[in-house]
Coordinates of N, CA and C in Angstrom, one line a residue:
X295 N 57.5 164.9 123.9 CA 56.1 165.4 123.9 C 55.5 165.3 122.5
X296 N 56.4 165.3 121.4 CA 55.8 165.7 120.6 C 55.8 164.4 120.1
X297 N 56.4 162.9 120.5 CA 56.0 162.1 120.0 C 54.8 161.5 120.4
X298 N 54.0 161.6 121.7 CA 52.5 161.9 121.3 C 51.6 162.2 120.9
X299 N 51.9 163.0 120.4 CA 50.9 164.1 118.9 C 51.3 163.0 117.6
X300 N 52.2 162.6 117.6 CA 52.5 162.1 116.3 C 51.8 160.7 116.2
X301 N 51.7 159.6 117.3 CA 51.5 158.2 117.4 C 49.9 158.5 117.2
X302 N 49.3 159.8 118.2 CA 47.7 159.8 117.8 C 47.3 160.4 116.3
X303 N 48.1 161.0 115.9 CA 47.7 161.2 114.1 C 47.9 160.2 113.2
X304 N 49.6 159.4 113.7 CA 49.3 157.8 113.0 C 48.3 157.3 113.1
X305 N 47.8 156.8 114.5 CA 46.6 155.9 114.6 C 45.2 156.4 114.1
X306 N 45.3 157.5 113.4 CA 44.2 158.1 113.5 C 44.1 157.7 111.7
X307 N 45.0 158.1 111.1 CA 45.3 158.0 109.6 C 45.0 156.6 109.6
X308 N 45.8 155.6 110.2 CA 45.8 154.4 110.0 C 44.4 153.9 110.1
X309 N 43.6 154.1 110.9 CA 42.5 153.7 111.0 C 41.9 154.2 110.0
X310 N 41.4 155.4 109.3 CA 41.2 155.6 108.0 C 41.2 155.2 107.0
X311 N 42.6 154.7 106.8 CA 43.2 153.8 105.8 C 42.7 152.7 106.1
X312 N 42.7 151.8 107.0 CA 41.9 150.5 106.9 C 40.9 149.9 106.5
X313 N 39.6 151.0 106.4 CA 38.1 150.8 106.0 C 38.0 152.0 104.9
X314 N 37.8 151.4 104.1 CA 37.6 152.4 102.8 C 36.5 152.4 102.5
X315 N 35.4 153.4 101.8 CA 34.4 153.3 102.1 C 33.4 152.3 101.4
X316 N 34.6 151.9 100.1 CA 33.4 151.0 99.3 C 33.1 149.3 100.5
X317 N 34.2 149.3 101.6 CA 34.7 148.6 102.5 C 33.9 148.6 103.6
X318 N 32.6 149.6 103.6 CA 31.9 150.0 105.2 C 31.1 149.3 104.9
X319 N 30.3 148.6 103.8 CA 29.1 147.9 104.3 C 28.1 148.5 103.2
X320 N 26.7 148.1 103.1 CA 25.6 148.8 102.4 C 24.5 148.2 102.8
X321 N 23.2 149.2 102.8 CA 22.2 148.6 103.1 C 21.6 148.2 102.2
X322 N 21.1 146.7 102.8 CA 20.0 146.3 101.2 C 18.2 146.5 101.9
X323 N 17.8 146.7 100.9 CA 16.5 146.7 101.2 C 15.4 145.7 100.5
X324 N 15.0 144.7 101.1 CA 13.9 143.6 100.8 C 13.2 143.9 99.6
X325 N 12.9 143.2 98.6 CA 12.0 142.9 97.8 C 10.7 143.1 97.9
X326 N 10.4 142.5 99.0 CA 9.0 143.4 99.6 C 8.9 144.2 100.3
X327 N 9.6 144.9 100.6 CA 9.7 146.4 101.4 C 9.1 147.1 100.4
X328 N 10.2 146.7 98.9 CA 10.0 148.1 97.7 C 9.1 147.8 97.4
X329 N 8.6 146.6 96.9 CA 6.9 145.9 96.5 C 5.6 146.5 97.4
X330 N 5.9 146.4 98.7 CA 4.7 147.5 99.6 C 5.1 149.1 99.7
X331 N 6.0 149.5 99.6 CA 6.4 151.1 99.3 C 5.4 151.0 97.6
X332 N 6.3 150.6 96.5 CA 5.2 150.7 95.6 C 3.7 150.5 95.3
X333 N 3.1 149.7 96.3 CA 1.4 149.2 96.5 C 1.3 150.6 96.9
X334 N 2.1 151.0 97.8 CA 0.9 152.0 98.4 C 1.5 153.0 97.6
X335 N 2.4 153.7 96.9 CA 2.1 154.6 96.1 C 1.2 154.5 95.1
X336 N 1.1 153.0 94.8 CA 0.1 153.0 93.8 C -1.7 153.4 94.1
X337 N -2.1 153.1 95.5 CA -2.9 153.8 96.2 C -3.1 154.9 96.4
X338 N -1.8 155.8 96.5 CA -2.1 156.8 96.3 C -2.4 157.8 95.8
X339 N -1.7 156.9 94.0 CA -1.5 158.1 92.7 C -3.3 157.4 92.7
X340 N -3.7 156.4 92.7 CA -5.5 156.0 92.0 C -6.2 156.8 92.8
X341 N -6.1 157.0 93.9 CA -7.1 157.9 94.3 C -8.8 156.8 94.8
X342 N -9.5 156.9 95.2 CA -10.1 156.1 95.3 C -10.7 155.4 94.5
X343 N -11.1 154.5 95.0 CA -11.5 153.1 94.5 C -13.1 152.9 94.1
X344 N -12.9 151.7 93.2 CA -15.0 151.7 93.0 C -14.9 150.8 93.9
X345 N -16.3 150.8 94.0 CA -17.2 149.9 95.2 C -16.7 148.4 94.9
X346 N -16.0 147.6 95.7 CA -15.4 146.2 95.3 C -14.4 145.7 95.2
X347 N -13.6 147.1 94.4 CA -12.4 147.0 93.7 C -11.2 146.6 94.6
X348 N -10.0 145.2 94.1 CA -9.2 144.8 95.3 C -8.2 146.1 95.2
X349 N -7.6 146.2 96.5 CA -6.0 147.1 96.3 C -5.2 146.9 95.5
X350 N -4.5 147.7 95.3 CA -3.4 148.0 93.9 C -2.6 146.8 94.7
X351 N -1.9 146.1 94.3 CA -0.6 145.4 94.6 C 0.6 145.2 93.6
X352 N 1.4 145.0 94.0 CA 2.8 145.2 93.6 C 3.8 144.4 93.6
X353 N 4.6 143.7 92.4 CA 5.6 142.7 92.8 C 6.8 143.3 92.2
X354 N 8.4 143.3 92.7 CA 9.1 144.0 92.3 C 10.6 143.2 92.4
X355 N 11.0 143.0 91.5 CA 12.4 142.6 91.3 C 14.0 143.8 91.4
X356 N 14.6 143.5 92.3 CA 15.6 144.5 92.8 C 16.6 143.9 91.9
X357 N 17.8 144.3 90.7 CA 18.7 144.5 90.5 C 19.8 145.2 90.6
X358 N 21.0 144.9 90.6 CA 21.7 145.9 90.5 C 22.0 146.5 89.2
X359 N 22.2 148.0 89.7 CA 21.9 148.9 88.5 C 23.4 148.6 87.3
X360 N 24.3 148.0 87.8 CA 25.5 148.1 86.7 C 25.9 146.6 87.6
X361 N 25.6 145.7 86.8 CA 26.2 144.4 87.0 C 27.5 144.0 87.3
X362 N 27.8 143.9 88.4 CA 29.2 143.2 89.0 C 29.8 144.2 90.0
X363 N 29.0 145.7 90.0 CA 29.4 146.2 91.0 C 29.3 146.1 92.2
X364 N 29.9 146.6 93.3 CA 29.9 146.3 94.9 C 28.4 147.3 95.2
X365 N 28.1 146.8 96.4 CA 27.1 147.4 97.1 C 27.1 149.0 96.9
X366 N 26.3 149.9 97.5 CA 26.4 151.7 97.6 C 24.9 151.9 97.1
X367 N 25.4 153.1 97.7 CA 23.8 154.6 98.0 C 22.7 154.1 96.6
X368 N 23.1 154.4 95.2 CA 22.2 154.2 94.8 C 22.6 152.5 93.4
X369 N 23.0 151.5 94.1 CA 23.7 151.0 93.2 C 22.6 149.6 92.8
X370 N 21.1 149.6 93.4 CA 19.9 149.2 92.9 C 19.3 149.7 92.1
X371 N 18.2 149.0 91.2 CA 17.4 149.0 90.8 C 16.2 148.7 90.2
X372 N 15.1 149.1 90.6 CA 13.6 148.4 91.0 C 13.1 148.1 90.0
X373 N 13.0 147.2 89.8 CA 11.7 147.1 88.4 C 10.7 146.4 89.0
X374 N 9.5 147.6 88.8 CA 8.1 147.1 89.3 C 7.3 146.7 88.4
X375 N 6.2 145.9 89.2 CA 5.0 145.8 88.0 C 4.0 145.8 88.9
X376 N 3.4 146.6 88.7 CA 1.8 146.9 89.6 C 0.5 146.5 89.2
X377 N -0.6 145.7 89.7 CA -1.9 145.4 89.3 C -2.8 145.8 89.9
X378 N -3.9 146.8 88.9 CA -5.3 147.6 89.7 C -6.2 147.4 88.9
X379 N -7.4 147.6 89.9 CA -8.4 147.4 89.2 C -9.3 148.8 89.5
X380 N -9.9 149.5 88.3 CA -10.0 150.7 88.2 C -11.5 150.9 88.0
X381 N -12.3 152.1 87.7 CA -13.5 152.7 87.2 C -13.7 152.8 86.1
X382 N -14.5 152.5 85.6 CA -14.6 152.8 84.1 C -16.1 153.5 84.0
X383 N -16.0 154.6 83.1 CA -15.1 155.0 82.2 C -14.4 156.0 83.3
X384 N -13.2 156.2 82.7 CA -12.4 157.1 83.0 C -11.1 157.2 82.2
X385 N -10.0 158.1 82.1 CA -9.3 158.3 81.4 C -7.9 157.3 82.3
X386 N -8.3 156.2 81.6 CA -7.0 155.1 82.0 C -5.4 155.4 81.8
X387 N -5.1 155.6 80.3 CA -4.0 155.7 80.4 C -3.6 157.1 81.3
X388 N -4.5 158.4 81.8 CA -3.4 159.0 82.7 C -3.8 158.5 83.7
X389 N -4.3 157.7 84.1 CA -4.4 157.2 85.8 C -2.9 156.4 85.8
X390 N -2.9 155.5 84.5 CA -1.8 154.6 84.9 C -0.6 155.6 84.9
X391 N -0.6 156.7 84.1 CA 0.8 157.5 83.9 C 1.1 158.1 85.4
X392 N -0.1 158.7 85.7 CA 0.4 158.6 87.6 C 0.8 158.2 88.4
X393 N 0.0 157.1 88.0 CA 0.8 155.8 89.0 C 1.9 155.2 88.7
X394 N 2.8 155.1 87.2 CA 4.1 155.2 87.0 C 5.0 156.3 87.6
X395 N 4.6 157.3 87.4 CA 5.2 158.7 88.1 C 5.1 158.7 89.6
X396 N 4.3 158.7 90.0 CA 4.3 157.9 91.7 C 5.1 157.3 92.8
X397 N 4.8 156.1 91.8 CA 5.8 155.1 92.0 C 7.2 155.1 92.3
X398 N 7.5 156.1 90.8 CA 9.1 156.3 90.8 C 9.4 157.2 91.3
X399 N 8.6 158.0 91.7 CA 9.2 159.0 92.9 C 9.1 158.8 94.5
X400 N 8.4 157.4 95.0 CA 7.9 157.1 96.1 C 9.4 156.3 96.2
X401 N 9.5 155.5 95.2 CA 10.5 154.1 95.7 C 11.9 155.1 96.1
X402 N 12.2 155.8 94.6 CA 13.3 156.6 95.1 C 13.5 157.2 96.1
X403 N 12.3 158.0 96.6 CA 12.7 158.4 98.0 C 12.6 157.8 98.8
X404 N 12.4 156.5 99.2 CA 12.0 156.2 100.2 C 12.9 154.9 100.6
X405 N 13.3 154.4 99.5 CA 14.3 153.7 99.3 C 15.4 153.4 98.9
X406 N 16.0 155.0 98.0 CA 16.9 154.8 97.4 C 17.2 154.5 96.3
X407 N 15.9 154.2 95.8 CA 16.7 153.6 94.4 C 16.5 153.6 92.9
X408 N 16.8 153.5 91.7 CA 16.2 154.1 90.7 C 15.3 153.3 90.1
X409 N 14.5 153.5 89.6 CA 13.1 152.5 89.1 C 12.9 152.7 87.4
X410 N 13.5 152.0 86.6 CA 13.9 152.0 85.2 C 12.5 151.7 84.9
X411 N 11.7 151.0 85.4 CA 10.4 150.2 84.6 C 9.7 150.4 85.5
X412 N 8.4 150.5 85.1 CA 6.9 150.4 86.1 C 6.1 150.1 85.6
X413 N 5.3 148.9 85.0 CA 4.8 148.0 84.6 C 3.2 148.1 85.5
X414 N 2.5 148.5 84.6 CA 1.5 149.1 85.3 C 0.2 147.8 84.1
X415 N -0.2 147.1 85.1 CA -1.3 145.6 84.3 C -2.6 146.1 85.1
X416 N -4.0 146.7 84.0 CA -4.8 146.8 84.7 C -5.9 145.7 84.5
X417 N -5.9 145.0 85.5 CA -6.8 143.2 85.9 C -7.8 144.2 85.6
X418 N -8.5 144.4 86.0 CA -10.0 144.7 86.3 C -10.9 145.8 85.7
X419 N -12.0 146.0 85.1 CA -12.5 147.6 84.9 C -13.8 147.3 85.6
X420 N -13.9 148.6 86.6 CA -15.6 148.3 87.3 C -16.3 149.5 86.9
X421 N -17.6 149.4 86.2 CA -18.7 150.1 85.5 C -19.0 150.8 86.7
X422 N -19.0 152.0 86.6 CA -18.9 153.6 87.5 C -20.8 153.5 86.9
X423 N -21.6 153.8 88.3 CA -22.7 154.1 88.1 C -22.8 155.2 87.3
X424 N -23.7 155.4 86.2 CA -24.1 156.6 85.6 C -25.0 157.6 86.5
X425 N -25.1 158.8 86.2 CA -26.5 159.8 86.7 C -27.8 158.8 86.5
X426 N -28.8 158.6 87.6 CA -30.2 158.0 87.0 C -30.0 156.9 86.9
X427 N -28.6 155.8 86.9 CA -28.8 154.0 86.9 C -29.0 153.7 87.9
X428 N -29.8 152.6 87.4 CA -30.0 151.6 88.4 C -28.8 151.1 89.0
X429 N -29.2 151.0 90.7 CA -28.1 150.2 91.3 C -28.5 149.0 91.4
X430 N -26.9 148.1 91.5 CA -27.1 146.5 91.4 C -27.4 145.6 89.8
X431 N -27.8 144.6 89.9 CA -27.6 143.6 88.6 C -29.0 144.7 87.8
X432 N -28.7 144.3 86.6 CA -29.6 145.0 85.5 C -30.3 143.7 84.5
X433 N -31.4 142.9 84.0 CA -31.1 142.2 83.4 C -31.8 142.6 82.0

């Protein structure tokens, strides 16, 4: 009887022992997955947009965080570079510092993974109506 008890705790060990965990597998997650996770946090740290202005977009290169290691939980890492086009005037560099902060807290959570750079290029500036301007072309 009790060599029943014993054959199911072998098989049970054994199977354990077979698959180790760096051995289960890992999930990767797409280049543009993280690239549209980062667009739209980047939308979210700008806050709205001037009249015209294209959406934030995002291109992002996935590395691994320590070169040659095996797959795992956090063993990526994002380096983004974001392009917006903004209001002017306004206080640019903390718009962009948001949207770096954002970013790295959006990708992290949402994908896991750590974001060393965020590369924030602003294409565009669009002239925010004053009190009292004329709207449309001025010549």
């Amino acid at each position: 009887m009790s060599g029943g008890g014993d054959a199911g705790d072998g098989f049970g060990a054994r199977r354990a022992a077979a698959v180790l965990p760096g051995g289960r597998g890992a999930t990767r997650i797409a280049d543009r997955v993280v690239a549209k996770i980062a667009a739209q946090a980047a939308r979210e740290a700008v806050g709205p947009l001037p009249p015209g202005a294209g959406r934030p977009h995002a291109t992002v290169v996935v590395r691994p965080a320590h070169p040659g290691s095996g797959g795992g939980g956090n063993a990526d890492a994002a380096h983004v570079h974001v392009q917006l086009e903004l209001d002017y005037p306004s206080d640019l560099g903390a718009r962009c510092r948001a949207v770096r902060r954002h970013v790295t807290e959006r990708v992290g959570a949402l994908a896991g993974m750590t974001v060393p750079e965020v590369a924030v290029q602003v294409e565009r500036l669009h002239l925010a109506p004053g009190p009292g301007a004329a709207h449309g072309r001025t010549r």
